[in-house]
Each structure stands twice: as C-alpha cells, then as structure tokens.
PDB file of N, CA, C, O and CB in Angstrom:
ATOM      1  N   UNK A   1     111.335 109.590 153.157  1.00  0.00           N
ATOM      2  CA  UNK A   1     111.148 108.262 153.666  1.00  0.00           C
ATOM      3  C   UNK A   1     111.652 108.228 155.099  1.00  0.00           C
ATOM      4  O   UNK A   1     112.743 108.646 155.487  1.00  0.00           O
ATOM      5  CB  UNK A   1     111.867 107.221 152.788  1.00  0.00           C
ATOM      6  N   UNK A   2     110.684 107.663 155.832  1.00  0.00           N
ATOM      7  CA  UNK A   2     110.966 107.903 157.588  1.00  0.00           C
ATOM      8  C   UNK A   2     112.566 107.107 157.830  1.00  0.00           C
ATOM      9  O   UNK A   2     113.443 107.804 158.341  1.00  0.00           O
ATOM     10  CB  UNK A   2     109.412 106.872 158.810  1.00  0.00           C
ATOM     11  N   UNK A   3     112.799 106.105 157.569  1.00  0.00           N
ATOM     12  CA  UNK A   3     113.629 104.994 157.789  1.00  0.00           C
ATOM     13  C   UNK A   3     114.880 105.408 157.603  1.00  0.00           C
ATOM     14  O   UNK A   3     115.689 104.873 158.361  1.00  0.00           O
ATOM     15  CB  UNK A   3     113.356 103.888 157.003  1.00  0.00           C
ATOM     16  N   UNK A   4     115.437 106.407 156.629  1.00  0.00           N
ATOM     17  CA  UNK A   4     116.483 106.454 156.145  1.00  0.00           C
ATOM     18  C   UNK A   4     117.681 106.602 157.743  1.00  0.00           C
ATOM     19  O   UNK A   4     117.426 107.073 158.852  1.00  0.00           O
ATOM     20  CB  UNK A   4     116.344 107.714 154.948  1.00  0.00           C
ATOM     21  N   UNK A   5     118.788 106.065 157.281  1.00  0.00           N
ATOM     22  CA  UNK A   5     119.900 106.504 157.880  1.00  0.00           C
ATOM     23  C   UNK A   5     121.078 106.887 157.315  1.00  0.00           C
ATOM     24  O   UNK A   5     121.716 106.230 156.493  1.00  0.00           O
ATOM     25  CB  UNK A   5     120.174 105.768 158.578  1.00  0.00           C
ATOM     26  N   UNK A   6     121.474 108.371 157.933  1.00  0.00           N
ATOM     27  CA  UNK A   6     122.295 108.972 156.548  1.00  0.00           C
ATOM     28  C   UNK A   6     123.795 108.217 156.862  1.00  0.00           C
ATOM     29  O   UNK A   6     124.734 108.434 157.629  1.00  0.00           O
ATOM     30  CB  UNK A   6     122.450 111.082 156.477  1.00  0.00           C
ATOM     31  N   UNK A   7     123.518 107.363 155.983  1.00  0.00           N
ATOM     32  CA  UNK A   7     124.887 106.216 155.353  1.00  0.00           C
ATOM     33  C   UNK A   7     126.201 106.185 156.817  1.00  0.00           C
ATOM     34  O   UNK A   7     127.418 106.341 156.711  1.00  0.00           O
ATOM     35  CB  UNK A   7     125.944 107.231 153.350  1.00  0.00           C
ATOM     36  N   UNK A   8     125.442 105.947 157.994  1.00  0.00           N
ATOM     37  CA  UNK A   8     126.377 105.968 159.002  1.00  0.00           C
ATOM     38  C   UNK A   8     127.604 106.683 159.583  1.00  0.00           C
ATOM     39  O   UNK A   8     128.601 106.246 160.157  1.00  0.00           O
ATOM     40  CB  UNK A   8     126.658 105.188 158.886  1.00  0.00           C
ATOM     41  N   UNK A   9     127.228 107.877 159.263  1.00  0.00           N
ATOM     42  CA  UNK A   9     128.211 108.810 159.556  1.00  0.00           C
ATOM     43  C   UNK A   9     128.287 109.241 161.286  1.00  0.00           C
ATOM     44  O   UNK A   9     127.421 108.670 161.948  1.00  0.00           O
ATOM     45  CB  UNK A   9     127.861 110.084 158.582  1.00  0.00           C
ATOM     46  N   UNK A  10     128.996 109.952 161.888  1.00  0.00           N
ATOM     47  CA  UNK A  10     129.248 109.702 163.011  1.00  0.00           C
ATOM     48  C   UNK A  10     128.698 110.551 163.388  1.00  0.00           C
ATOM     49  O   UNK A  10     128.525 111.378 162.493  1.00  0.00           O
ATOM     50  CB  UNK A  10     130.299 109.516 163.399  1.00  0.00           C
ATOM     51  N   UNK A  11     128.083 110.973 164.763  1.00  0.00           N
ATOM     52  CA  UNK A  11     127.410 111.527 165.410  1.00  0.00           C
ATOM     53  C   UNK A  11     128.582 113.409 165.325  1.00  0.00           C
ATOM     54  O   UNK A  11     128.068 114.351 164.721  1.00  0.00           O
ATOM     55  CB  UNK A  11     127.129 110.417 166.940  1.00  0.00           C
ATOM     56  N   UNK A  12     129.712 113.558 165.846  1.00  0.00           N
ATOM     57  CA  UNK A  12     130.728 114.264 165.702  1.00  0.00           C
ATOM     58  C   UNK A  12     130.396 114.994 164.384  1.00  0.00           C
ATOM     59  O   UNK A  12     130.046 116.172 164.324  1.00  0.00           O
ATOM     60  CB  UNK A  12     131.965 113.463 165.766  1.00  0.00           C
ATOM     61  N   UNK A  13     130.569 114.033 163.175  1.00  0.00           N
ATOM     62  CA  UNK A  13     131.334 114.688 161.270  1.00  0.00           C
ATOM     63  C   UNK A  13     129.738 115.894 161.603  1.00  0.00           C
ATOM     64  O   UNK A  13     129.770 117.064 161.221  1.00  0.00           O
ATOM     65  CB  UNK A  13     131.166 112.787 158.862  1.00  0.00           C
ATOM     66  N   UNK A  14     128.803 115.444 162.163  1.00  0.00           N
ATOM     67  CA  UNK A  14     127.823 116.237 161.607  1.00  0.00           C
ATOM     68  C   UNK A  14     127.470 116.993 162.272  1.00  0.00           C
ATOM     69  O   UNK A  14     127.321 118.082 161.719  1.00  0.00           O
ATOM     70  CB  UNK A  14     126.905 115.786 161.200  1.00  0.00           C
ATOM     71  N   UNK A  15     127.097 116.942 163.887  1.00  0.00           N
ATOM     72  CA  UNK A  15     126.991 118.126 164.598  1.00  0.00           C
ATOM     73  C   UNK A  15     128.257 118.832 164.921  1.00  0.00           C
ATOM     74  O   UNK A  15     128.086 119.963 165.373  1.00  0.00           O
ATOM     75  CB  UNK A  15     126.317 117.872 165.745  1.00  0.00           C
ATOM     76  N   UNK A  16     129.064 118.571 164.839  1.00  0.00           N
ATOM     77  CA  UNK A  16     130.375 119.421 165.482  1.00  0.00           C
ATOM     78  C   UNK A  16     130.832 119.866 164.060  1.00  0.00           C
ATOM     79  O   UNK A  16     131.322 120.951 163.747  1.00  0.00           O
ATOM     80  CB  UNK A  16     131.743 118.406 166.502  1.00  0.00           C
ATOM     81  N   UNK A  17     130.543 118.701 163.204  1.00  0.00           N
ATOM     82  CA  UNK A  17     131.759 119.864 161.785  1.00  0.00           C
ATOM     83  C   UNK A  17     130.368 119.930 160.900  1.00  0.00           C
ATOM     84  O   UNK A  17     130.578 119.554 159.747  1.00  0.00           O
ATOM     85  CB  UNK A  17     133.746 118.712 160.469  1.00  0.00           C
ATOM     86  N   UNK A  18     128.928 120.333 161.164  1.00  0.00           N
ATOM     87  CA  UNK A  18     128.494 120.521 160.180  1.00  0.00           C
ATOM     88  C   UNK A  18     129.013 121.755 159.245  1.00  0.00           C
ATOM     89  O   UNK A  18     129.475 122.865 159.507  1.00  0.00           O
ATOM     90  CB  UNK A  18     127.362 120.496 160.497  1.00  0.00           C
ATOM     91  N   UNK A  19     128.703 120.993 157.926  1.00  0.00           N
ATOM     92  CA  UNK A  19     128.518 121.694 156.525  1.00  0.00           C
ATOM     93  C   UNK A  19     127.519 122.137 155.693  1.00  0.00           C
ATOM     94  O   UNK A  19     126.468 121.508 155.561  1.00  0.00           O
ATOM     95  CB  UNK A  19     128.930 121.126 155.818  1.00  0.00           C
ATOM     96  N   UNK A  20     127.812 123.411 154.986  1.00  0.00           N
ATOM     97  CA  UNK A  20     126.593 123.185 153.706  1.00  0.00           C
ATOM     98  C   UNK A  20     126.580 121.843 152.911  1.00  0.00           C
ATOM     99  O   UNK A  20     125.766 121.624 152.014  1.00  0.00           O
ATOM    100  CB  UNK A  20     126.805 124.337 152.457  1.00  0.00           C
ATOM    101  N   UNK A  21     127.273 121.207 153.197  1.00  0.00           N
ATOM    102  CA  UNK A  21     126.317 119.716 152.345  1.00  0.00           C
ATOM    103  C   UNK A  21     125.891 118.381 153.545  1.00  0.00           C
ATOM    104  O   UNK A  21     126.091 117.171 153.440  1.00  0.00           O
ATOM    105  CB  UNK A  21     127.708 118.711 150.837  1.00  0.00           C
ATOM    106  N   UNK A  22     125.310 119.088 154.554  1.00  0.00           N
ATOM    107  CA  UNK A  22     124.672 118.348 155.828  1.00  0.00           C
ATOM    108  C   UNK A  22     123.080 119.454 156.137  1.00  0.00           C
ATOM    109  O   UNK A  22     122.245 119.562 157.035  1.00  0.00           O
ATOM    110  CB  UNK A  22     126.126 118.396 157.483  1.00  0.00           C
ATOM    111  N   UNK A  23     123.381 120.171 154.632  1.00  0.00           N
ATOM    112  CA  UNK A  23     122.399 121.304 154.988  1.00  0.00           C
ATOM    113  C   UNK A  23     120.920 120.468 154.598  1.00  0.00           C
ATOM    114  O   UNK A  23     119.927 120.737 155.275  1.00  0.00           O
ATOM    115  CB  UNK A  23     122.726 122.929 153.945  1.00  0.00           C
ATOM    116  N   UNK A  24     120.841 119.679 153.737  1.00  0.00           N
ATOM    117  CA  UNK A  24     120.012 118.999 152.949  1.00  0.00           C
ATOM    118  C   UNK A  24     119.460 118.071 154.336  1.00  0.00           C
ATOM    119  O   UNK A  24     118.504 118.472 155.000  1.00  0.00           O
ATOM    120  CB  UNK A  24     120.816 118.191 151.522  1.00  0.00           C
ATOM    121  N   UNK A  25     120.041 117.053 154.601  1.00  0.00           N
ATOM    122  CA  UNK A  25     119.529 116.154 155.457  1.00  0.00           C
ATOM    123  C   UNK A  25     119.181 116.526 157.013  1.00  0.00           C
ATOM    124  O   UNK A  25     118.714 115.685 157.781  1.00  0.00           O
ATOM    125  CB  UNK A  25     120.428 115.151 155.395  1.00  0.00           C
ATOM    126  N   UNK A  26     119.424 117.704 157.346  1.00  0.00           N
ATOM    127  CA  UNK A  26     119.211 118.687 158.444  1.00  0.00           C
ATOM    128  C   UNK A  26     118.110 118.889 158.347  1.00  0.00           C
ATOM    129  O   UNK A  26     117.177 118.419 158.999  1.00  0.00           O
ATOM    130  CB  UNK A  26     119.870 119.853 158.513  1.00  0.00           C
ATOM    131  N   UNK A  27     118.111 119.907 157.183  1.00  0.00           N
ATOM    132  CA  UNK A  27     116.407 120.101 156.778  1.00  0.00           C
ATOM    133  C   UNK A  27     115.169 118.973 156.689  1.00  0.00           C
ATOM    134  O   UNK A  27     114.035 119.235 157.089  1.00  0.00           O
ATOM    135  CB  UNK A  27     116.386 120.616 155.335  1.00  0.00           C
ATOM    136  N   UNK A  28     115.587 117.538 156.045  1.00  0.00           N
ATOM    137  CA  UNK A  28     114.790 116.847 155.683  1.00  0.00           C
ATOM    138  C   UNK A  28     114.750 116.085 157.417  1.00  0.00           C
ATOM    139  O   UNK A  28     113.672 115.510 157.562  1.00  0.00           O
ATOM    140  CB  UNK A  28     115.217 116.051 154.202  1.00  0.00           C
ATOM    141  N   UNK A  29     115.394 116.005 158.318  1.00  0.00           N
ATOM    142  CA  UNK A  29     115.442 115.597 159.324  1.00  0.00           C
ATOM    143  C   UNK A  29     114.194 116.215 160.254  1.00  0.00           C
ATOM    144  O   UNK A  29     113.377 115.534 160.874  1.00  0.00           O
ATOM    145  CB  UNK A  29     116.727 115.789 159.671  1.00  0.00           C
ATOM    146  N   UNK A  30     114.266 118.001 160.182  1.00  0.00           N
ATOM    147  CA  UNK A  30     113.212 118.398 160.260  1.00  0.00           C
ATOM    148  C   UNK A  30     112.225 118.631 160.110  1.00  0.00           C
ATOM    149  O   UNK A  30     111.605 119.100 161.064  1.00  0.00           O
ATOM    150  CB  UNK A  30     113.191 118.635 160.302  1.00  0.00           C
ATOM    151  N   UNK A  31     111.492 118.411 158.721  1.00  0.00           N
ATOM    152  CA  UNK A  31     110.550 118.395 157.937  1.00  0.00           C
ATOM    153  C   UNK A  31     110.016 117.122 158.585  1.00  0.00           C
ATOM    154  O   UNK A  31     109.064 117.403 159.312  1.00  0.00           O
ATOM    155  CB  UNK A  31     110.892 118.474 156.448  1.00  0.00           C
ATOM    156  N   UNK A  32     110.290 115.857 158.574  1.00  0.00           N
ATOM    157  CA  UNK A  32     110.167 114.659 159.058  1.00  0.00           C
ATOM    158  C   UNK A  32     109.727 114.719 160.202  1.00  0.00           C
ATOM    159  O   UNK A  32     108.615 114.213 160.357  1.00  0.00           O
ATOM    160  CB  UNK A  32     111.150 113.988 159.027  1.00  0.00           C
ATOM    161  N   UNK A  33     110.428 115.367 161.471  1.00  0.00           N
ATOM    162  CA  UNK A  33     109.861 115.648 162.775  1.00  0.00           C
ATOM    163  C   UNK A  33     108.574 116.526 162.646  1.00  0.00           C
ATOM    164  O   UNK A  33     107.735 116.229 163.497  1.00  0.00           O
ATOM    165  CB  UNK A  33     110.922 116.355 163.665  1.00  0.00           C
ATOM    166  N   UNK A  34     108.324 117.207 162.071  1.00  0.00           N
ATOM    167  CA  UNK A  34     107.272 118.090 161.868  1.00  0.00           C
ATOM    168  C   UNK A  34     106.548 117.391 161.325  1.00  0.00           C
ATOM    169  O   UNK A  34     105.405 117.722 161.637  1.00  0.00           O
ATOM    170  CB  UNK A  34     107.429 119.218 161.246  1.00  0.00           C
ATOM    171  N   UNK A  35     106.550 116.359 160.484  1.00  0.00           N
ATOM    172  CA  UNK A  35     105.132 115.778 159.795  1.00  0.00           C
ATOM    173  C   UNK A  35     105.077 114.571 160.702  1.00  0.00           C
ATOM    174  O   UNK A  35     104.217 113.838 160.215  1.00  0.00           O
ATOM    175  CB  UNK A  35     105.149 115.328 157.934  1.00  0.00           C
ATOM    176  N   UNK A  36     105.591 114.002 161.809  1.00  0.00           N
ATOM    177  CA  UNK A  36     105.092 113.034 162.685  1.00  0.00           C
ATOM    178  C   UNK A  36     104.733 114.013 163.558  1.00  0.00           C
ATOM    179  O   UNK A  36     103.564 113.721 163.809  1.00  0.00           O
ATOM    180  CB  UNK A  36     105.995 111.885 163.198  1.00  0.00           C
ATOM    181  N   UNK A  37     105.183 115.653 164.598  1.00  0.00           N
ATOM    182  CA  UNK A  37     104.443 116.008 165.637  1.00  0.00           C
ATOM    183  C   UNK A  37     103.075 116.171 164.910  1.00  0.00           C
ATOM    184  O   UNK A  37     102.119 116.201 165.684  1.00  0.00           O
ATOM    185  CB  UNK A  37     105.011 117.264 166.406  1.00  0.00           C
ATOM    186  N   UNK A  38     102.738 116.297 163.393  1.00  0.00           N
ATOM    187  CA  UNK A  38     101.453 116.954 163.213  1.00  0.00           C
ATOM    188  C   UNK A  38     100.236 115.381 162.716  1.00  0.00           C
ATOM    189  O   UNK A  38      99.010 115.286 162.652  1.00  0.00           O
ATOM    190  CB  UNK A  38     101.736 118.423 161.736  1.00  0.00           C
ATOM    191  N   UNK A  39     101.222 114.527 162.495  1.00  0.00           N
ATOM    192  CA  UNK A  39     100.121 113.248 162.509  1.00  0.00           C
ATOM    193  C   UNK A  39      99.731 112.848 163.536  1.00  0.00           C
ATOM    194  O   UNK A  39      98.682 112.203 163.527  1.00  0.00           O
ATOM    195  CB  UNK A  39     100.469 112.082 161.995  1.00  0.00           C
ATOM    196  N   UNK A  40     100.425 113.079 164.787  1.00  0.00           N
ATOM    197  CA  UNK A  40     100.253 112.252 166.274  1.00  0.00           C
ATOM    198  C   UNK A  40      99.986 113.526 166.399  1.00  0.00           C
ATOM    199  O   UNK A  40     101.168 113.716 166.115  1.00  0.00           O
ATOM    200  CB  UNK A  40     101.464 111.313 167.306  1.00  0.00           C
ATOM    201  N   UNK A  41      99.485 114.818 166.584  1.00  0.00           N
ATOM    202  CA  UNK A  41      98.933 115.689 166.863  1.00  0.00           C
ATOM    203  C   UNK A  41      99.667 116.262 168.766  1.00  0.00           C
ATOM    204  O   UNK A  41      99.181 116.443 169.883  1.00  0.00           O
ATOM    205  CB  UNK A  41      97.352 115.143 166.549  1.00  0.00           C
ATOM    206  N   UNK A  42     100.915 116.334 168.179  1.00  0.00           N
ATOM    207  CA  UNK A  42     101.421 116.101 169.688  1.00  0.00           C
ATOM    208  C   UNK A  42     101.704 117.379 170.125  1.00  0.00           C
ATOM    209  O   UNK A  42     102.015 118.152 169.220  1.00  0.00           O
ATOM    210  CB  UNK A  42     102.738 115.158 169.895  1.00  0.00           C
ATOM    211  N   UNK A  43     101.685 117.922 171.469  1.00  0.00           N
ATOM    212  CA  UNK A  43     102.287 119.105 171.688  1.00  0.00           C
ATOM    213  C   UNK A  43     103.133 119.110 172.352  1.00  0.00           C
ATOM    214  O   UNK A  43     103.895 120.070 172.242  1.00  0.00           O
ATOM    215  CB  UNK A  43     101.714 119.899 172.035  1.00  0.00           C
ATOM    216  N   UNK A  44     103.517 117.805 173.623  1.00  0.00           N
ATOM    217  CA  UNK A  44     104.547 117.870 174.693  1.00  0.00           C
ATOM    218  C   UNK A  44     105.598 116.900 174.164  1.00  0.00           C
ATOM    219  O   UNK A  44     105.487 115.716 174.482  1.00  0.00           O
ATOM    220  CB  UNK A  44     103.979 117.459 176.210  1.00  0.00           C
ATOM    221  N   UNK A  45     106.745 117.344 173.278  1.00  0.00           N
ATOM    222  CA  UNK A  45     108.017 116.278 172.872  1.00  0.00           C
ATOM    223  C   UNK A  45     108.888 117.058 172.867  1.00  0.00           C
ATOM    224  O   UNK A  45     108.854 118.210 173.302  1.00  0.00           O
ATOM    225  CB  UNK A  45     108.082 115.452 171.525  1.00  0.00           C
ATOM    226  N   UNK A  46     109.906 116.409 172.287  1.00  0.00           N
ATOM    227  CA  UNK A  46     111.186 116.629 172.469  1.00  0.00           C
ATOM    228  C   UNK A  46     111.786 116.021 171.449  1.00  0.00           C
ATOM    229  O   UNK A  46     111.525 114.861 171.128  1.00  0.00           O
ATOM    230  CB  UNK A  46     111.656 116.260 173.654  1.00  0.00           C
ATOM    231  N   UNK A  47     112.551 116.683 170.920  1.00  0.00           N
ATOM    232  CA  UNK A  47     113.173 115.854 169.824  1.00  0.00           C
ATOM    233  C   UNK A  47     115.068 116.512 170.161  1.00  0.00           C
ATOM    234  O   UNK A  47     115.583 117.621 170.301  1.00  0.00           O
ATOM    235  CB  UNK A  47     112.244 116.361 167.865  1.00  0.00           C
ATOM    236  N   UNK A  48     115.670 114.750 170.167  1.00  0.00           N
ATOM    237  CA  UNK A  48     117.163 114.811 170.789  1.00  0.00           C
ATOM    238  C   UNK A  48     118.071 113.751 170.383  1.00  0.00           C
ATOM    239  O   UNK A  48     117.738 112.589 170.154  1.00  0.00           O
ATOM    240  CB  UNK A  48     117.150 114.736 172.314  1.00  0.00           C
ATOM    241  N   UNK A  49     119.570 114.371 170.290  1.00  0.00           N
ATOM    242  CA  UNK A  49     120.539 113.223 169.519  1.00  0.00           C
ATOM    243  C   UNK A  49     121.394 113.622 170.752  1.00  0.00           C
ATOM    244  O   UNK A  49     121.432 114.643 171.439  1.00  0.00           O
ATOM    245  CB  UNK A  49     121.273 113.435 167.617  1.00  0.00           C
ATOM    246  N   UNK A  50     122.303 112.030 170.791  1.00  0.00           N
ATOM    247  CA  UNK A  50     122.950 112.063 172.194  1.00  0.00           C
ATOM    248  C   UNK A  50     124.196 111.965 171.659  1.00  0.00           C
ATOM    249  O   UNK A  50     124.409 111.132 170.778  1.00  0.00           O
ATOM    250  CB  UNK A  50     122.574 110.915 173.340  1.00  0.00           C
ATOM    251  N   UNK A  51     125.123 112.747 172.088  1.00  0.00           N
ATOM    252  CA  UNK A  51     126.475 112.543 171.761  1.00  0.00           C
ATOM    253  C   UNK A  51     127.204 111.344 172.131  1.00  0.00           C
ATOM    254  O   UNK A  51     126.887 110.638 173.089  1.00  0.00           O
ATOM    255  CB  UNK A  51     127.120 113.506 172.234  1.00  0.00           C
ATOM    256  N   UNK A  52     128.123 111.137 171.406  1.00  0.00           N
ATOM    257  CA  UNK A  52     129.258 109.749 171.487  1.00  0.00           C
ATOM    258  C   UNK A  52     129.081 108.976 173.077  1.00  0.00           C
ATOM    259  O   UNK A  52     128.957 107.872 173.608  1.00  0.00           O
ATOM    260  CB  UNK A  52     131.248 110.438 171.326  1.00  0.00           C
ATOM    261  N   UNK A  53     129.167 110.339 173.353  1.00  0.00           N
ATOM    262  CA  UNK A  53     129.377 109.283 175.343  1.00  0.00           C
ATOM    263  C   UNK A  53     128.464 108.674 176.021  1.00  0.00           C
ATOM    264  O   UNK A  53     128.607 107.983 177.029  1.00  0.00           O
ATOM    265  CB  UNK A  53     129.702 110.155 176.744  1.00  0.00           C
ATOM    266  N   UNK A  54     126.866 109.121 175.063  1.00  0.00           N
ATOM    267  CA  UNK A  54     125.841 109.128 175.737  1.00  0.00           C
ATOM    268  C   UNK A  54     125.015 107.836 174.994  1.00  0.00           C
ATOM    269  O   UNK A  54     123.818 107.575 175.117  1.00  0.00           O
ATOM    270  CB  UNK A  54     125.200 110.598 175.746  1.00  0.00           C
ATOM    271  N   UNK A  55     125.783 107.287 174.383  1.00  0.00           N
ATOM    272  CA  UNK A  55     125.100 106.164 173.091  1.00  0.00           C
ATOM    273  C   UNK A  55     125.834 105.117 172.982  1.00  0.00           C
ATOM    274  O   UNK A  55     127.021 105.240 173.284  1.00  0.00           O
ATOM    275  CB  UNK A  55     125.032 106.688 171.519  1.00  0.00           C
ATOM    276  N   UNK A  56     125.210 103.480 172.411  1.00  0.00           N
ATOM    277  CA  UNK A  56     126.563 102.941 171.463  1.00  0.00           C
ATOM    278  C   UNK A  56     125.975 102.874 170.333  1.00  0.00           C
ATOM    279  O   UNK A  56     126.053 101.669 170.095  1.00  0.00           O
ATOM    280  CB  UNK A  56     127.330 101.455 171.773  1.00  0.00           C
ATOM    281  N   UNK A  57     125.298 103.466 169.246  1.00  0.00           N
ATOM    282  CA  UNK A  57     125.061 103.960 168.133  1.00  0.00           C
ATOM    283  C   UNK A  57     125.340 104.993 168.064  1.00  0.00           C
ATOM    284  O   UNK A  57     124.824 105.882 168.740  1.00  0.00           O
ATOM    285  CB  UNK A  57     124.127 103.873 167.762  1.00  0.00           C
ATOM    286  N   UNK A  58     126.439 105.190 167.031  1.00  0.00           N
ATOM    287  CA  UNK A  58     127.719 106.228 167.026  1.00  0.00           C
ATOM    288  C   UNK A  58     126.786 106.947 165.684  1.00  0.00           C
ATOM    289  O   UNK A  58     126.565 108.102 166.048  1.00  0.00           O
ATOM    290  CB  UNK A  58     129.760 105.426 166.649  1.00  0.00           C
ATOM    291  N   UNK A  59     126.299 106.775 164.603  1.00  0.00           N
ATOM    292  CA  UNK A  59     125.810 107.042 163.591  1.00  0.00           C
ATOM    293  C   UNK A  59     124.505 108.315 164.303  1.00  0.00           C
ATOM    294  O   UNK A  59     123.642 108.231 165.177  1.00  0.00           O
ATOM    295  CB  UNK A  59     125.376 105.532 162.792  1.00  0.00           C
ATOM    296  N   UNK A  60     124.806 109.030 163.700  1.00  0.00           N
ATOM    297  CA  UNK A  60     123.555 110.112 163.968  1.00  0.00           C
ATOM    298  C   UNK A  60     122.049 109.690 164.026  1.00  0.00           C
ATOM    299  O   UNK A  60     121.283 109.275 163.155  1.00  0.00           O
ATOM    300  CB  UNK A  60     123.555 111.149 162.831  1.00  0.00           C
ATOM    301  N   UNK A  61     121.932 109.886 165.064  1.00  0.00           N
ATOM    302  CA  UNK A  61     120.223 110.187 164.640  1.00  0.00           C
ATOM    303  C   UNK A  61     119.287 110.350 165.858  1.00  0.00           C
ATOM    304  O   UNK A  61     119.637 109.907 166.952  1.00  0.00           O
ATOM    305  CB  UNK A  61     119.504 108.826 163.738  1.00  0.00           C
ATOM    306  N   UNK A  62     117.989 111.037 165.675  1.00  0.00           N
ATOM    307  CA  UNK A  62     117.403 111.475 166.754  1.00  0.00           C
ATOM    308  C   UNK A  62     116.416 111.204 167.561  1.00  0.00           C
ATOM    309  O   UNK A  62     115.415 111.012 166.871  1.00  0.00           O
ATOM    310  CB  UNK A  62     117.228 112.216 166.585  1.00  0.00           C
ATOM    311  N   UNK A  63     116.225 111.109 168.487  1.00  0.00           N
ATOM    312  CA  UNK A  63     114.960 110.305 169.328  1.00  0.00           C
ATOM    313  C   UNK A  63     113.705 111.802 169.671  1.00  0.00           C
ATOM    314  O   UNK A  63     113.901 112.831 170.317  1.00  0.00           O
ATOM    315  CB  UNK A  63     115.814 109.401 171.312  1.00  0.00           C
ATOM    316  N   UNK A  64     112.372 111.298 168.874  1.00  0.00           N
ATOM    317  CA  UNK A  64     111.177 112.255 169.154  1.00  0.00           C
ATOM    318  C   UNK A  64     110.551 111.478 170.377  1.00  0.00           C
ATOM    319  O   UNK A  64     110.091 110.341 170.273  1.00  0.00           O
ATOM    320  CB  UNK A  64     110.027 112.469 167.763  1.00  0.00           C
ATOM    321  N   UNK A  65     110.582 112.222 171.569  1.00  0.00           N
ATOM    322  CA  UNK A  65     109.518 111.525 172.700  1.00  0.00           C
ATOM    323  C   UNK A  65     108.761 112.733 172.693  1.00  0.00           C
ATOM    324  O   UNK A  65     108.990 113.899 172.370  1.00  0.00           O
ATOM    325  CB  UNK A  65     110.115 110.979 174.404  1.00  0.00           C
ATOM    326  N   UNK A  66     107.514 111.917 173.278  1.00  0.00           N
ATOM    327  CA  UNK A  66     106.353 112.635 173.818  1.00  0.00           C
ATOM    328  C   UNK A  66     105.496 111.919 174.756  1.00  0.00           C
ATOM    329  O   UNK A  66     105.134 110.743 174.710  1.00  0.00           O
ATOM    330  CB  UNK A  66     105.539 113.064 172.776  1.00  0.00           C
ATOM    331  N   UNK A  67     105.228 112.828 175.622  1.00  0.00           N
ATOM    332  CA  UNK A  67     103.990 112.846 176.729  1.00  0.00           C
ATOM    333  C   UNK A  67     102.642 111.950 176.060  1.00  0.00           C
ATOM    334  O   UNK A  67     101.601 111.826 176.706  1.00  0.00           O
ATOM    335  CB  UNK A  67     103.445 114.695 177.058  1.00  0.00           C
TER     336      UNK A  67
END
C-alpha cells in the first residue's frame, strides 16, 4: 500500500542504526519505487530521504522526482 508510514520513526533509528528488522520495510520501500518508476515509465529520477537538518518531518521517508 503506497501511503503507509512506518509508524513515525525517526529519520536517524533507521538509516544510521539500521537493522535486520528495518530489513522488511527497506525492501518494500523499494519494490514500491520500482512499481511507480515502471507505471510512469520514467527513466530520469531520483529517489531521496533528507536527513534531520535538511527537513521538519523527522519520520522517514523518501521523495521520487523525475524529469
């Protein structure tokens, strides 16, 4: 499901201390990016999460742009 947000965890717990049990929603994070570049048939994006300093949504999650 596109929408989900994994239960507000902090941008930090998951890229800096990921775990095997961040292994699941990593994957499904990617799977997800891959089935929107292949519906929008896109080739020029980027897919990016901005650390603490760079945001004020502290909760993980990632921005897909494209051309």
């Amino acid at each position: 499901e596109r929408d989900r947000i994994p239960g507000g965890r902090a941008v930090e717990e998951i890229i800096v201390h990921a775990g095997d049990g961040d292994r699941e929603y990593l994957l499904d994070l990617l799977k997800v990016a891959g089935e929107i570049i292949r519906e929008k048939n896109l080739t020029n994006y980027a897919l990016t999460s901005n650390g603490p300093g760079y945001q004020t949504a502290t909760y993980l999650h990632f921005h897909l742009t494209a051309n």
